[in-house]
Short mmCIF file of C-alpha atoms and ligand atoms in Angstrom, two decimals:
data_model
loop_
_atom_site.label_atom_id
_atom_site.label_comp_id
_atom_site.label_asym_id
_atom_site.label_seq_id
_atom_site.Cartn_x
_atom_site.Cartn_y
_atom_site.Cartn_z
CA MET A 1 0.00 0.00 0.00
CA SER A 2 1.48 3.38 -0.98
CA LEU A 3 1.37 6.31 1.41
CA ASN A 4 -1.25 8.01 -0.71
CA ASP A 5 -3.63 5.06 -0.21
CA ALA A 6 -3.44 5.78 3.53
CA VAL A 7 -4.17 9.48 3.14
CA VAL A 8 -7.76 10.66 3.30
CA TYR A 9 -8.69 13.83 1.39
CA ARG A 10 -11.74 15.69 2.62
CA ASN A 11 -13.27 19.11 3.21
CA PRO A 12 -12.97 20.51 6.74
CA VAL A 13 -15.74 20.69 9.30
CA VAL A 14 -15.82 23.30 12.09
CA GLU A 15 -14.40 20.74 14.54
CA ASP A 16 -11.16 20.81 12.48
CA ALA A 17 -10.60 24.52 13.13
CA GLU A 18 -8.26 24.11 16.11
CA GLU A 19 -6.06 21.58 14.31
CA ILE A 20 -5.99 23.68 11.13
CA VAL A 21 -4.77 26.75 13.04
CA ALA A 22 -2.16 24.65 14.88
CA PHE A 23 -1.07 23.08 11.58
CA TYR A 24 -0.55 26.41 9.82
CA ASN A 25 1.22 27.92 12.84
CA ARG A 26 3.57 24.93 12.95
CA VAL A 27 4.36 24.65 9.21
CA GLY A 28 5.00 28.40 9.14
CA GLY A 29 8.13 27.51 11.12
CA GLU A 30 9.12 24.52 8.97
CA THR A 31 9.70 26.44 5.76
CA THR A 32 10.53 29.97 4.70
CA TYR A 33 8.53 29.51 1.50
CA LEU A 34 5.18 30.34 3.09
CA SER A 35 4.12 33.97 3.38
CA PHE A 36 3.93 33.65 7.20
CA THR A 37 6.41 32.42 9.78
CA GLU A 38 5.90 30.23 12.87
CA ASN A 39 2.80 31.27 14.88
CA GLU A 40 2.06 34.04 12.40
CA TYR A 41 -1.00 32.44 10.77
CA PRO A 42 -3.52 35.29 10.79
CA LEU A 43 -6.64 33.39 11.94
CA ASP A 44 -7.46 32.26 15.49
CA VAL A 45 -9.73 29.27 16.12
CA ASP A 46 -12.98 31.24 16.07
CA MET A 47 -11.99 33.04 12.89
CA GLN A 48 -11.03 29.70 11.34
CA LYS A 49 -14.44 28.26 12.26
CA ALA A 50 -16.13 31.24 10.60
CA SER A 51 -13.90 30.82 7.57
CA ILE A 52 -14.81 27.12 7.23
CA ILE A 53 -18.50 28.00 7.30
CA SER A 54 -18.21 30.90 4.86
CA THR A 55 -15.98 28.90 2.48
CA GLU A 56 -18.59 26.15 2.46
CA GLN A 57 -21.18 28.71 1.39
CA GLN A 58 -19.07 30.16 -1.42
CA PRO A 59 -19.39 28.38 -4.75
CA ASN A 60 -15.88 29.41 -5.87
CA SER A 61 -13.75 28.79 -2.74
CA VAL A 62 -12.76 25.50 -1.15
CA MET A 63 -10.38 23.84 1.29
CA PHE A 64 -9.15 20.25 1.10
CA LEU A 65 -7.38 18.56 4.01
CA ALA A 66 -4.98 15.65 3.55
CA VAL A 67 -5.29 13.51 6.67
CA ALA A 68 -3.03 10.60 7.69
CA ASP A 69 -3.60 8.66 10.90
CA ASN A 70 -6.25 11.20 11.87
CA GLN A 71 -3.78 14.08 11.63
CA ILE A 72 -3.71 16.89 9.10
CA VAL A 73 -0.57 16.53 6.97
CA GLY A 74 -1.45 18.90 4.14
CA ILE A 75 -3.91 21.62 3.19
CA GLY A 76 -4.88 22.98 -0.21
CA THR A 77 -7.14 25.95 -0.79
CA ILE A 78 -8.77 27.92 -3.55
CA THR A 79 -9.79 31.40 -2.43
CA SER A 80 -11.91 33.59 -4.69
CA SER A 81 -13.60 36.96 -4.57
CA HIS A 82 -17.35 37.40 -4.84
CA LYS A 83 -16.80 40.39 -7.16
CA VAL A 84 -18.35 39.91 -10.58
CA LYS A 85 -15.25 40.93 -12.54
CA ALA A 86 -12.84 38.81 -10.49
CA ARG A 87 -14.82 35.84 -9.22
CA HIS A 88 -13.58 33.60 -12.05
CA CYS A 89 -10.02 33.80 -10.60
CA GLY A 90 -9.15 31.40 -7.81
CA GLU A 91 -6.01 31.88 -5.72
CA LEU A 92 -4.36 28.55 -4.96
CA GLY A 93 -2.56 27.91 -1.67
CA ILE A 94 -0.90 24.67 -0.65
CA VAL A 95 1.32 23.26 2.07
CA VAL A 96 2.36 19.74 3.05
CA THR A 97 4.13 19.19 6.36
CA GLU A 98 7.84 18.43 6.03
CA LYS A 99 7.75 14.74 6.97
CA PHE A 100 5.13 14.00 4.31
CA GLN A 101 6.62 16.01 1.43
CA GLY A 102 7.79 14.36 -1.80
CA GLN A 103 5.27 11.53 -1.59
CA GLY A 104 2.58 12.77 -3.94
CA ILE A 105 0.30 14.51 -1.44
CA GLY A 106 0.83 18.00 -2.89
CA SER A 107 0.10 16.68 -6.39
CA GLU A 108 -3.08 14.97 -5.21
CA LEU A 109 -4.26 18.14 -3.44
CA ILE A 110 -3.69 20.20 -6.60
CA ARG A 111 -5.42 17.59 -8.75
CA ARG A 112 -8.46 17.74 -6.47
CA LEU A 113 -8.46 21.55 -6.32
CA LEU A 114 -8.34 21.78 -10.12
CA ASP A 115 -11.04 19.12 -10.60
CA TRP A 116 -13.26 20.93 -8.11
CA SER A 117 -12.61 24.30 -9.79
CA LYS A 118 -13.47 22.94 -13.23
CA THR A 119 -16.92 21.89 -12.08
CA ASN A 120 -18.04 24.78 -9.86
CA GLY A 121 -19.43 26.72 -12.82
CA ILE A 122 -17.57 29.95 -12.01
CA THR A 123 -13.80 29.44 -11.88
CA THR A 124 -11.94 29.61 -15.18
CA LYS A 125 -8.52 30.74 -13.99
CA ILE A 126 -6.26 29.62 -11.16
CA GLN A 127 -3.44 31.88 -10.03
CA LEU A 128 -0.81 31.82 -7.33
CA ASP A 129 2.50 33.29 -6.40
CA THR A 130 5.54 31.44 -5.22
CA ARG A 131 9.12 32.32 -4.38
CA LYS A 132 11.22 32.12 -7.53
CA ASP A 133 13.75 29.91 -5.72
CA ASN A 134 11.08 27.43 -4.51
CA SER A 135 11.99 25.05 -7.34
CA MET A 136 9.97 22.14 -5.97
CA ALA A 137 6.78 24.20 -5.96
CA VAL A 138 7.54 25.83 -9.33
CA GLU A 139 8.12 22.39 -10.92
CA LEU A 140 4.98 21.03 -9.28
CA TYR A 141 2.86 23.86 -10.68
CA LYS A 142 4.44 23.54 -14.13
CA LYS A 143 3.60 19.82 -14.06
CA PHE A 144 -0.07 20.83 -13.90
CA GLY A 145 0.30 23.33 -16.77
CA PHE A 146 0.79 26.55 -14.81
CA GLN A 147 2.78 29.19 -16.65
CA ILE A 148 4.97 31.93 -15.24
CA GLU A 149 3.10 35.15 -15.98
CA GLY A 150 5.37 37.58 -14.25
CA GLU A 151 7.95 38.25 -11.62
CA LEU A 152 7.69 40.55 -8.62
CA LYS A 153 11.07 41.73 -7.42
CA ASN A 154 12.23 41.91 -3.81
CA THR A 155 8.81 41.13 -2.35
CA THR A 156 10.17 38.85 0.41
CA LEU A 157 12.85 39.93 2.88
CA ILE A 158 14.49 37.35 5.14
CA ASP A 159 17.55 38.14 7.28
CA GLY A 160 18.51 41.04 5.05
CA GLN A 161 18.17 39.06 1.82
CA TYR A 162 15.57 39.89 -0.81
CA TYR A 163 13.70 37.22 -2.79
CA HIS A 164 11.60 37.49 -5.95
CA LEU A 165 8.12 36.02 -6.51
CA TYR A 166 6.80 34.31 -9.61
CA VAL A 167 3.17 34.99 -10.44
CA MET A 168 1.84 31.80 -12.06
CA GLY A 169 -1.47 31.14 -13.74
CA LEU A 170 -3.51 28.45 -15.43
CA MET A 171 -6.68 28.73 -17.51
CA ILE A 172 -8.84 25.72 -16.80
C1 COA B 201 5.46 22.45 -2.49
C2 COA B 201 4.75 21.33 -1.75
C3 COA B 201 3.32 21.74 -1.48
C4 COA B 201 4.77 20.08 -2.62
O1 COA B 201 4.06 19.05 -1.96
P1 COA B 201 4.62 17.58 -1.98
O2 COA B 201 3.62 16.66 -1.39
O3 COA B 201 5.96 17.59 -1.39
O4 COA B 201 4.71 17.36 -3.56
P2 COA B 201 4.58 16.03 -4.43
O5 COA B 201 5.31 14.94 -3.76
O6 COA B 201 3.18 15.75 -4.82
O7 COA B 201 5.20 16.48 -5.81
C5 COA B 201 6.43 16.76 -5.92
C6 COA B 201 6.62 17.40 -7.31
O8 COA B 201 7.50 18.48 -7.09
C7 COA B 201 8.53 18.42 -8.03
N1 COA B 201 9.75 18.02 -7.30
C8 COA B 201 9.93 17.10 -6.35
N2 COA B 201 11.21 17.10 -5.92
C9 COA B 201 11.82 18.05 -6.61
C10 COA B 201 13.14 18.55 -6.61
N3 COA B 201 14.09 18.06 -5.82
N4 COA B 201 13.42 19.57 -7.45
C11 COA B 201 12.48 20.06 -8.27
N5 COA B 201 11.21 19.64 -8.28
C12 COA B 201 10.89 18.63 -7.48
C13 COA B 201 8.13 17.41 -9.07
O9 COA B 201 7.35 18.08 -10.06
C14 COA B 201 7.28 16.47 -8.28
O10 COA B 201 6.35 15.82 -9.06
P3 COA B 201 6.69 14.31 -9.60
O11 COA B 201 7.05 13.51 -8.38
O12 COA B 201 5.43 13.85 -10.27
O13 COA B 201 7.84 14.47 -10.53
C15 COA B 201 5.46 20.98 -0.41
O14 COA B 201 6.77 20.61 -0.68
C16 COA B 201 5.42 22.12 0.59
O15 COA B 201 4.46 22.25 1.32
N6 COA B 201 6.50 22.91 0.67
C17 COA B 201 6.59 23.98 1.66
C18 COA B 201 5.51 25.03 1.49
C19 COA B 201 5.46 25.55 0.10
O16 COA B 201 6.47 25.76 -0.55
N7 COA B 201 4.22 25.76 -0.38
C20 COA B 201 4.01 26.35 -1.66
C21 COA B 201 4.10 27.82 -1.51
S1 COA B 201 3.78 28.59 -3.04
#
């Protein structure tokens, strides 16, 4: 049995809020590639509960959890605006905890996010930004057909060093 057979992919329920917040706060410290650092995730548990409920009600936003042994090991999201001129664009976010990286979970989350987006009747474009030097993520996105649409210079600053962001997009 491969690892991926043991991973359950599902949408969150409000009871997951505490673990989701803890997960994001922890992985923020595992990698510098996320936009937030350890314990810097912007939502608290109540806000996360509200977000789960409101996401469920939005036709063009979704969250998928990857769960192994009853623990969250990865999260993928599509976040979209309700605005008429922008609601077709979904912003993709993804993170897999260190120990579970490189085993296909990120790919499976993206596959599910894209499949879901193709059938919600609204989303026609997926976009994201990623650090230019995050070659694993850039290759992963390219594997799914994402193209580099632009580069934002010096948008991340870590210990005095500037990093550039790629803006990537995919019409679905
Ligand atoms: C990026 C991330 C989500 C990928 O998830 P993952 O479960 O590790 O990814 P997978 O195992 O499904 O896929 C790995 C893919 O990345 C690419 N990849 C893997 N190792 C690589 C390497 N050493 N160099 C370049 N690309 C690599 C390949 O395209 C690979 O697909 P393949 O196995 O079919 O060839 C995960 O590593 C992560 O959470 N990193 C930290 C947070 C982060 O960077 N998030 C994205 C911010 S934009």
